[in-house]
Coordinates of C-alpha atoms in Angstrom, one line a residue:
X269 CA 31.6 -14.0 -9.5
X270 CA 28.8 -13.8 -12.2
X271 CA 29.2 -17.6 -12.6
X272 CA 28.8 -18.1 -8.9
X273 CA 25.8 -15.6 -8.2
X274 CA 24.4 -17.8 -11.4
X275 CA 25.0 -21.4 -10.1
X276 CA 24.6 -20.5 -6.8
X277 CA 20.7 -19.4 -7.5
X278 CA 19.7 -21.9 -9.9
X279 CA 20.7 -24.7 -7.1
X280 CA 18.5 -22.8 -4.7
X281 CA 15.6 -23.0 -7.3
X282 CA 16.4 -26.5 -8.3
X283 CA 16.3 -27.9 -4.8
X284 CA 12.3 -27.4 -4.7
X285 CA 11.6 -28.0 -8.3
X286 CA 12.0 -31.8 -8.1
X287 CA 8.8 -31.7 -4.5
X288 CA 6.7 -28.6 -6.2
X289 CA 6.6 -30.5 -9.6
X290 CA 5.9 -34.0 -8.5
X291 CA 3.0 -32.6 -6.4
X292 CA 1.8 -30.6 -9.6
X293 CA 1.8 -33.9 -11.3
X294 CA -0.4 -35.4 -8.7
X295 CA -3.5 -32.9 -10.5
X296 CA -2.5 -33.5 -14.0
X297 CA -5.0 -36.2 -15.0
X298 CA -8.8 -36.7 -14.5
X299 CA -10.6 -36.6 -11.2
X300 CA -12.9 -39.0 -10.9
X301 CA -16.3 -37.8 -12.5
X302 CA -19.4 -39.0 -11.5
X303 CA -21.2 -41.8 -13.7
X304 CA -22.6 -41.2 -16.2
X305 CA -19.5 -38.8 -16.9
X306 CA -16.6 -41.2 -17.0
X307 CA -14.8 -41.4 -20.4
X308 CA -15.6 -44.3 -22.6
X309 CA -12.3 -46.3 -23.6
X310 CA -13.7 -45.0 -27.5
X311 CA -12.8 -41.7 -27.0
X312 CA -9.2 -42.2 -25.2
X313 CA -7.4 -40.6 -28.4
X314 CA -9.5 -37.3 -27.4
X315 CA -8.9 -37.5 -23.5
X316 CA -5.1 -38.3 -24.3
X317 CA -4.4 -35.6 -26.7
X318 CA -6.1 -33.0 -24.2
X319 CA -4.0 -34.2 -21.1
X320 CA -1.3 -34.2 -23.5
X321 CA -2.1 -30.2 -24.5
X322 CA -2.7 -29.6 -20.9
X323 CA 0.9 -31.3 -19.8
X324 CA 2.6 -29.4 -22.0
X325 CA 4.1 -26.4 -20.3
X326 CA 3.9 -27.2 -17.0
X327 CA 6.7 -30.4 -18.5
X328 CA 9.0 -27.7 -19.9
X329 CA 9.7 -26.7 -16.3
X330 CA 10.5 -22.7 -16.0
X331 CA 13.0 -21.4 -13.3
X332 CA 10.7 -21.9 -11.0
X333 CA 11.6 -18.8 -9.0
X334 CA 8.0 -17.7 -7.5
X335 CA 7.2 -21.2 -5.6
X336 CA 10.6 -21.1 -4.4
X337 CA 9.6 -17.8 -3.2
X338 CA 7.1 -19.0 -0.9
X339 CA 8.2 -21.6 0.4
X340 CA 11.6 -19.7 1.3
X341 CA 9.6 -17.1 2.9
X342 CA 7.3 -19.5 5.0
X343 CA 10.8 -20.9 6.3
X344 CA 12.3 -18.0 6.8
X345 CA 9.4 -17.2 9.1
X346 CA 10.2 -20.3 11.2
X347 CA 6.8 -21.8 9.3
X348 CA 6.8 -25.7 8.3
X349 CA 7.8 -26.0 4.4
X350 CA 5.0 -29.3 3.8
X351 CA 2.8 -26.6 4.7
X352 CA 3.4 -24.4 1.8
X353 CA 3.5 -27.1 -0.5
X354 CA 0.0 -27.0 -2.5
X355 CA 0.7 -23.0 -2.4
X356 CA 3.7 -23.1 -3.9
X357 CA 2.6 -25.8 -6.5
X358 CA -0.9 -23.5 -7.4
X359 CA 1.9 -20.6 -7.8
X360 CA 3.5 -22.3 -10.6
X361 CA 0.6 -23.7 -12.2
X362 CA -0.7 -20.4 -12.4
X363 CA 2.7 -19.0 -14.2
X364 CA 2.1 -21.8 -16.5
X365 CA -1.9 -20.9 -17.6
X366 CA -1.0 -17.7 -17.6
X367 CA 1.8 -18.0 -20.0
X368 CA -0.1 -20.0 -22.8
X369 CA -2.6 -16.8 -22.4
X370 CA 0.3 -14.3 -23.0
X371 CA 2.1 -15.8 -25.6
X372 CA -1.2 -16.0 -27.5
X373 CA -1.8 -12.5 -26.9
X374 CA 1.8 -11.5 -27.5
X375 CA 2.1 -13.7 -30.7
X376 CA 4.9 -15.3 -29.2
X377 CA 6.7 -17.9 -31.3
X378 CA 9.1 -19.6 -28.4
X379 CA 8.7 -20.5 -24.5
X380 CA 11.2 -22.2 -22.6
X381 CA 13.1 -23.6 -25.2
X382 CA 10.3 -25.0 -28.0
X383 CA 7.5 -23.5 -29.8
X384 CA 4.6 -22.0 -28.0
X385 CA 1.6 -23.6 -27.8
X386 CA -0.7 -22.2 -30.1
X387 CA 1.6 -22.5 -32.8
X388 CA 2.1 -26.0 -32.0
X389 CA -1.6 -26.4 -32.2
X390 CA -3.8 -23.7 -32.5
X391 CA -5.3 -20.6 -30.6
X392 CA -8.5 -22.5 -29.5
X393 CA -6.5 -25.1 -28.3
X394 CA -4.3 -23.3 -26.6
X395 CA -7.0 -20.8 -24.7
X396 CA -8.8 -24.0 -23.8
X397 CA -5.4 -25.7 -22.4
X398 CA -4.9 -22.2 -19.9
X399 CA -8.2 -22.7 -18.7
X400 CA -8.1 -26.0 -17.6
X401 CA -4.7 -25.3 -15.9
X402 CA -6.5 -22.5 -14.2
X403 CA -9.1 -25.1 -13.1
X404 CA -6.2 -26.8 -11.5
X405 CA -4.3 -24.0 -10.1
X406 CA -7.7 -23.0 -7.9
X407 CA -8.4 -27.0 -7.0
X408 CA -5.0 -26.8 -6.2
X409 CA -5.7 -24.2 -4.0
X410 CA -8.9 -25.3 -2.9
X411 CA -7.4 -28.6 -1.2
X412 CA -5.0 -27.0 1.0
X413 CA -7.9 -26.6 3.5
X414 CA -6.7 -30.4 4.8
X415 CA -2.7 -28.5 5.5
X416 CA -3.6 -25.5 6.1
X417 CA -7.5 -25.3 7.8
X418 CA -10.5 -22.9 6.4
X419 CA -9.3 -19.8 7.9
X420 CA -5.9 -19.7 6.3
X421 CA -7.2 -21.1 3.1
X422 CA -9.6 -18.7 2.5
X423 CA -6.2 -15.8 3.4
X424 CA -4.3 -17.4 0.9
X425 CA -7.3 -17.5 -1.7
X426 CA -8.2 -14.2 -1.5
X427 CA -4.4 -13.6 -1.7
X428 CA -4.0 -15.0 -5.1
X429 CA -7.3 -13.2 -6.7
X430 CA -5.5 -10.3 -5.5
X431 CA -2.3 -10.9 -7.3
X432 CA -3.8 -12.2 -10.3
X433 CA -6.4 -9.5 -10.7
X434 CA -3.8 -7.3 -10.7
X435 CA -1.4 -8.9 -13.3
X436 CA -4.5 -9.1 -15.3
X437 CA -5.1 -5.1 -15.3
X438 CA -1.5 -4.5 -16.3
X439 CA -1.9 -7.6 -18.9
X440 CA -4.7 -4.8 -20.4
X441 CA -2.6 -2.1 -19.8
X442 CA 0.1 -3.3 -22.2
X443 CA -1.9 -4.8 -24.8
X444 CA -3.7 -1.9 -25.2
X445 CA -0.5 0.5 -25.5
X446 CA 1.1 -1.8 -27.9
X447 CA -2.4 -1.6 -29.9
X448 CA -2.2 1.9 -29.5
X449 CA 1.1 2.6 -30.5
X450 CA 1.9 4.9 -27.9
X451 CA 5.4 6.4 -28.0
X452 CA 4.9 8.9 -25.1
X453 CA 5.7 7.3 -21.8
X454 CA 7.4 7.9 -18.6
X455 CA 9.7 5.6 -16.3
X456 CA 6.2 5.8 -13.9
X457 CA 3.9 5.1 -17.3
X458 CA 6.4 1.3 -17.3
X459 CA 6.1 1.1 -13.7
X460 CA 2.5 0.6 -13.8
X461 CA 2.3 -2.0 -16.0
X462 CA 5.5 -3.7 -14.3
X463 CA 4.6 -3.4 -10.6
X464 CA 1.4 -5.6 -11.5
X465 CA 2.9 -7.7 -13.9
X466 CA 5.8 -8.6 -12.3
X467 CA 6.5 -7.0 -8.8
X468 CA 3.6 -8.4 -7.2
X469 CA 2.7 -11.5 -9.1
X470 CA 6.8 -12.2 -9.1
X471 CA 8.1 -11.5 -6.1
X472 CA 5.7 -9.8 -3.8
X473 CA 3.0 -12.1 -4.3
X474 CA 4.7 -15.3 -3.5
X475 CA 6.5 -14.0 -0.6
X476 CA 3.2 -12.8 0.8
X477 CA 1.8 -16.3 0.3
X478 CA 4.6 -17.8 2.3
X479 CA 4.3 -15.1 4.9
X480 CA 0.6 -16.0 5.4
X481 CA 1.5 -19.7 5.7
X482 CA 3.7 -19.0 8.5
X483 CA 1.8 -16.7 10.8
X484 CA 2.9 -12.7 9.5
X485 CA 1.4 -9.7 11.3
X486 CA 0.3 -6.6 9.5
X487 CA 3.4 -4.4 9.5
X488 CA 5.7 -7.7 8.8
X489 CA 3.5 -8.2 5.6
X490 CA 3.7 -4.5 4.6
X491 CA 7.5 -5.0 4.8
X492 CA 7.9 -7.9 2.5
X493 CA 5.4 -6.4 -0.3
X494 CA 7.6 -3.0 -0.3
X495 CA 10.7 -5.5 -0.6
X496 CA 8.9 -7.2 -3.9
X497 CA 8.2 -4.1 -5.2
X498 CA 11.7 -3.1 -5.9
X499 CA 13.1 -6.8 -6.3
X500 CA 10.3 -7.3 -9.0
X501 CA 10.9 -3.9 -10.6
X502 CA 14.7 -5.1 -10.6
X503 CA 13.3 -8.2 -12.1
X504 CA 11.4 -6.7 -14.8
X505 CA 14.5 -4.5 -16.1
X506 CA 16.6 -7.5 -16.4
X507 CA 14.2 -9.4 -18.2
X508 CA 14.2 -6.6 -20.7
X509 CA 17.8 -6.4 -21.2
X510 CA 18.3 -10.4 -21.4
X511 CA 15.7 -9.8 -24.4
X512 CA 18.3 -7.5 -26.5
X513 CA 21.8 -9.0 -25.0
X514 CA 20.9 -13.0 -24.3
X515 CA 19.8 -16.1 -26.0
X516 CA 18.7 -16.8 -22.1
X517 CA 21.5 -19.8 -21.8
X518 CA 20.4 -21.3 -24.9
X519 CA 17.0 -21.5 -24.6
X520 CA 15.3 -18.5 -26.9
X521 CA 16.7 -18.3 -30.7
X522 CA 16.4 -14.8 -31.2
X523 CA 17.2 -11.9 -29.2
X524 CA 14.6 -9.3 -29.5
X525 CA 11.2 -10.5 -28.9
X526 CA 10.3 -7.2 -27.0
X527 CA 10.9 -5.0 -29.7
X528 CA 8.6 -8.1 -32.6
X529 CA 5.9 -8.1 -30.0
X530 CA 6.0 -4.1 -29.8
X531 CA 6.7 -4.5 -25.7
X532 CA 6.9 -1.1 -24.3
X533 CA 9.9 -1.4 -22.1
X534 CA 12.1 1.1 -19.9
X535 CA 14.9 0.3 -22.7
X536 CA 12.1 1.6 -25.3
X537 CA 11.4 4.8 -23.4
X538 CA 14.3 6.0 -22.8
X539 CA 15.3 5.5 -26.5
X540 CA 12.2 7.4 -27.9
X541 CA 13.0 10.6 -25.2
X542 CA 16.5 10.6 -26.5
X543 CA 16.9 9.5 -30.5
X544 CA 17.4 12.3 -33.1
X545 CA 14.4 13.1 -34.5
X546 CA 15.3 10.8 -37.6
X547 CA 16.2 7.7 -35.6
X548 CA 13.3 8.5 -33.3
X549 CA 10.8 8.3 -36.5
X550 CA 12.2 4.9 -37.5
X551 CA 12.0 3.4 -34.3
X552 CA 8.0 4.4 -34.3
X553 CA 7.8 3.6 -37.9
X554 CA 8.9 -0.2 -37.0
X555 CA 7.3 -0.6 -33.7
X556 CA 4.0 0.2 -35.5
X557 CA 4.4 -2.4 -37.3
X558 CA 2.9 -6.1 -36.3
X559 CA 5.2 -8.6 -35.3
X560 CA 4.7 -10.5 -38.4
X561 CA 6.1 -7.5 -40.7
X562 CA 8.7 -6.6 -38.7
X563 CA 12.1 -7.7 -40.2
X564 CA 15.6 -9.1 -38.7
X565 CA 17.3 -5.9 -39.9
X566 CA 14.4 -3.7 -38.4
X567 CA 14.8 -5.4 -34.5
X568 CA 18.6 -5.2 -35.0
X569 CA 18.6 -1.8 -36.3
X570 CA 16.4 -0.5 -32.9
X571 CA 19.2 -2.6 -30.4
X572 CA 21.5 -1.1 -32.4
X573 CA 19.9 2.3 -31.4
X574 CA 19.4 1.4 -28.0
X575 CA 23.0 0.9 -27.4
X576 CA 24.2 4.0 -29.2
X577 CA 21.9 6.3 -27.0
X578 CA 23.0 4.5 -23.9
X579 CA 19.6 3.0 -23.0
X580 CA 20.8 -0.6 -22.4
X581 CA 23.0 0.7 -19.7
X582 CA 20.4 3.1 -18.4
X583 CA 18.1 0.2 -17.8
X584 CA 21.1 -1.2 -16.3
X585 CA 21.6 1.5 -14.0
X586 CA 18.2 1.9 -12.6
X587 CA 18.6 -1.8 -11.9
X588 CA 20.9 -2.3 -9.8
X589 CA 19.3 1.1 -8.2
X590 CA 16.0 -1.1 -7.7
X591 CA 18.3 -4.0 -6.1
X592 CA 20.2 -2.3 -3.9
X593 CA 17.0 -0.9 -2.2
X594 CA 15.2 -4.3 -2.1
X595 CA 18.6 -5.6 -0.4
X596 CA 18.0 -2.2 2.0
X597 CA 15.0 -2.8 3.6
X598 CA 16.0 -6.7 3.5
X599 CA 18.6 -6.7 5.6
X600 CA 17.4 -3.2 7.8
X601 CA 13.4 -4.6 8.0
X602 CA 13.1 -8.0 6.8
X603 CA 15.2 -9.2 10.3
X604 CA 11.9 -11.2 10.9
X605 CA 13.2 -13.6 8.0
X606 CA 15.6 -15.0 10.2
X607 CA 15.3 -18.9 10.1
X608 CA 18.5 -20.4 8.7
X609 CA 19.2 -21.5 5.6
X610 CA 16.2 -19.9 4.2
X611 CA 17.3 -16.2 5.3
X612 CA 20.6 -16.8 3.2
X613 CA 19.0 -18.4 0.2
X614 CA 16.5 -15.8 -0.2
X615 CA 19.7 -13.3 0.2
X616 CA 21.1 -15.1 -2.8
X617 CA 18.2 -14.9 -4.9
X618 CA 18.4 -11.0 -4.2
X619 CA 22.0 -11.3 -6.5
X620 CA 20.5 -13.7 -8.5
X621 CA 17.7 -11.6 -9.6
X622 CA 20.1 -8.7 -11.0
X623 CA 23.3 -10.9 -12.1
X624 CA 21.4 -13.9 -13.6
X625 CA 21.9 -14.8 -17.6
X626 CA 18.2 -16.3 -17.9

């Protein structure tokens, strides 16, 4: 069954990769500048090796789950997929700027299967290459006024400021707890972070984008963003679980990366509110550490811990408990989503979300 739920969701995923990144492709290169701004064949090394920077993530290709998202959604509404295109390729070229920005933040040493990009390069580099995909993502954005006309462009602009605003305020959030070393937080303290972070720019976001596309009323779009506010916290939890159970199908080395980048997680919580007081003083010991300092044994020692005091299955628990009210008001006020096959596919992605091993 896990197999199926698995295969089953990455074909859904893969079946708009192949139009969503050929359209991306269409932006990654030079527009053409006005003279005297062209670049002289002498410096072609320079322009190369900055397309070449630029290229780089959005050519590793992630699961592509949020584009997929709007598009299904816009279908689902009865709306015309081409219509959604440039939407759905701006939502993955902004997963892909913001990305190079995190894992510089988070010290990250891997994405999607190969070094991140700062440590390929460097940090300047890398900053500079996540602007200039976020210069693409908003001319991305910018051209859909020939699909889509002004008024709905400037819906689905003011749509994304929204979402990314918002992922950036939880992006603060965290950075700032981790700098802070706080060890006193609730289930609602992680919620805040992950409800920004991933609910809305994940799953909410995306659908509301596709929702817009289509034609959505008020009370049809309050609908879907309380649906991808449970599917994204459901999201969020699995993600943080993979981290200390998966090699995510191959593709990271080393399990753990939560607990080296000093991630506050649900998994982390619940730990700290239930250790011994001697376990709970080595768990804050190492996760004041920086990434850098903080050994093999130390990160194995705290999933060790995590395990022990049940907090693995916790996480699991309140999972499946996030999932099973996204399918809820999916099936009992998402009707409106009734278009065929993209009702059922976004029904698969609901099992995908929670049974998925990546």
């Amino acid at each position: 069954m896990l197999n199926n739920v698995n295969s089953n969701g990455i074909k859904i995923l893969d079946k708009y990769r192949g139009l969503i990144w050929k359209e991306i492709k269409k932006y990654l290169s030079d527009p053409v500048y006005p003279y005297p701004f062209d670049v002289p064949s002498k410096f072609k090394k320079e322009h190369d090796f900055h397309w070449k920077l630029v290229s780089e993530y959005p050519e590793r290709q992630g699961k592509y789950l949020r584009p997929a998202l709007v598009f299904l959604t816009c279908e689902a509404m009865g709306g015309n997929k081409r219509k959604a295109l440039k939407t759905a390729a701006a939502m993955q070229t902004s997963e892909d700027w913001f990305l190079i920005h995190d894992d510089l933040e988070d010290k990250s040493v891997e994405r999607r299967g190969k070094a991140t990009l700062h440590r390929m390069y460097s940090s300047e580099l890398a900053v500079n290459a996540g602007d200039a995909l976020q210069i693409i993502m908003w001319k991305i954005i910018s051209d859909n006024q020939g699909v889509l006309g002004a008024q709905k462009t400037v819906a689905v602009t003011n749509e994304f400021y929204k979402i990314l605003t918002r992922t950036a305020l939880g992006q603060t959030s965290e950075i700032r707890w981790i700098q802070k070393n706080i060890t006193d937080f609730s289930d609602n303290d992680w919620l805040f972070i992950s409800d920004g972070k991933t609910s809305y720019y994940t799953i909410a976001g995306p659908m509301r984008l596709g929702a817009i596309i289509a034609g959505v009323n008020y009370k049809q779009l309050e609908k879907i963003t309380e649906f991808g506010l449970f599917l994204g916290r459901c999201f969020q939890l699995v993600d943080d679980i993979l981290d200390v159970t998966s090699d995510f199908a191959g593709l990271k080395k080393q399990t753990g990366n939560d607990i080296r980048e000093g991630k506050r997680t649900i998994l982390l919580g619940h730990l700290l509110r239930n250790a011994k007081r001697a376990d709970k003083k080595k768990v804050i010991k190492i996760m004041n550490r920086a990434g850098e300092k903080k050994t093999e044994e130390d990160v194995n020692w705290i999933i060790k811990k995590m395990h022990q005091y049940g907090s693995i299955e916790y996480a699991r628990s309140l999972a499946k408990k996030f999932k099973d009210r996204a399918y809820q008001i999916f099936n009992e006020d998402l009707t409106f989503l009734s278009n065929q096959p993209a009702r059922k596919d976004l029904e698969t992605l609901i099992h995908f979300v929670l049974e998925r091993n990546h």
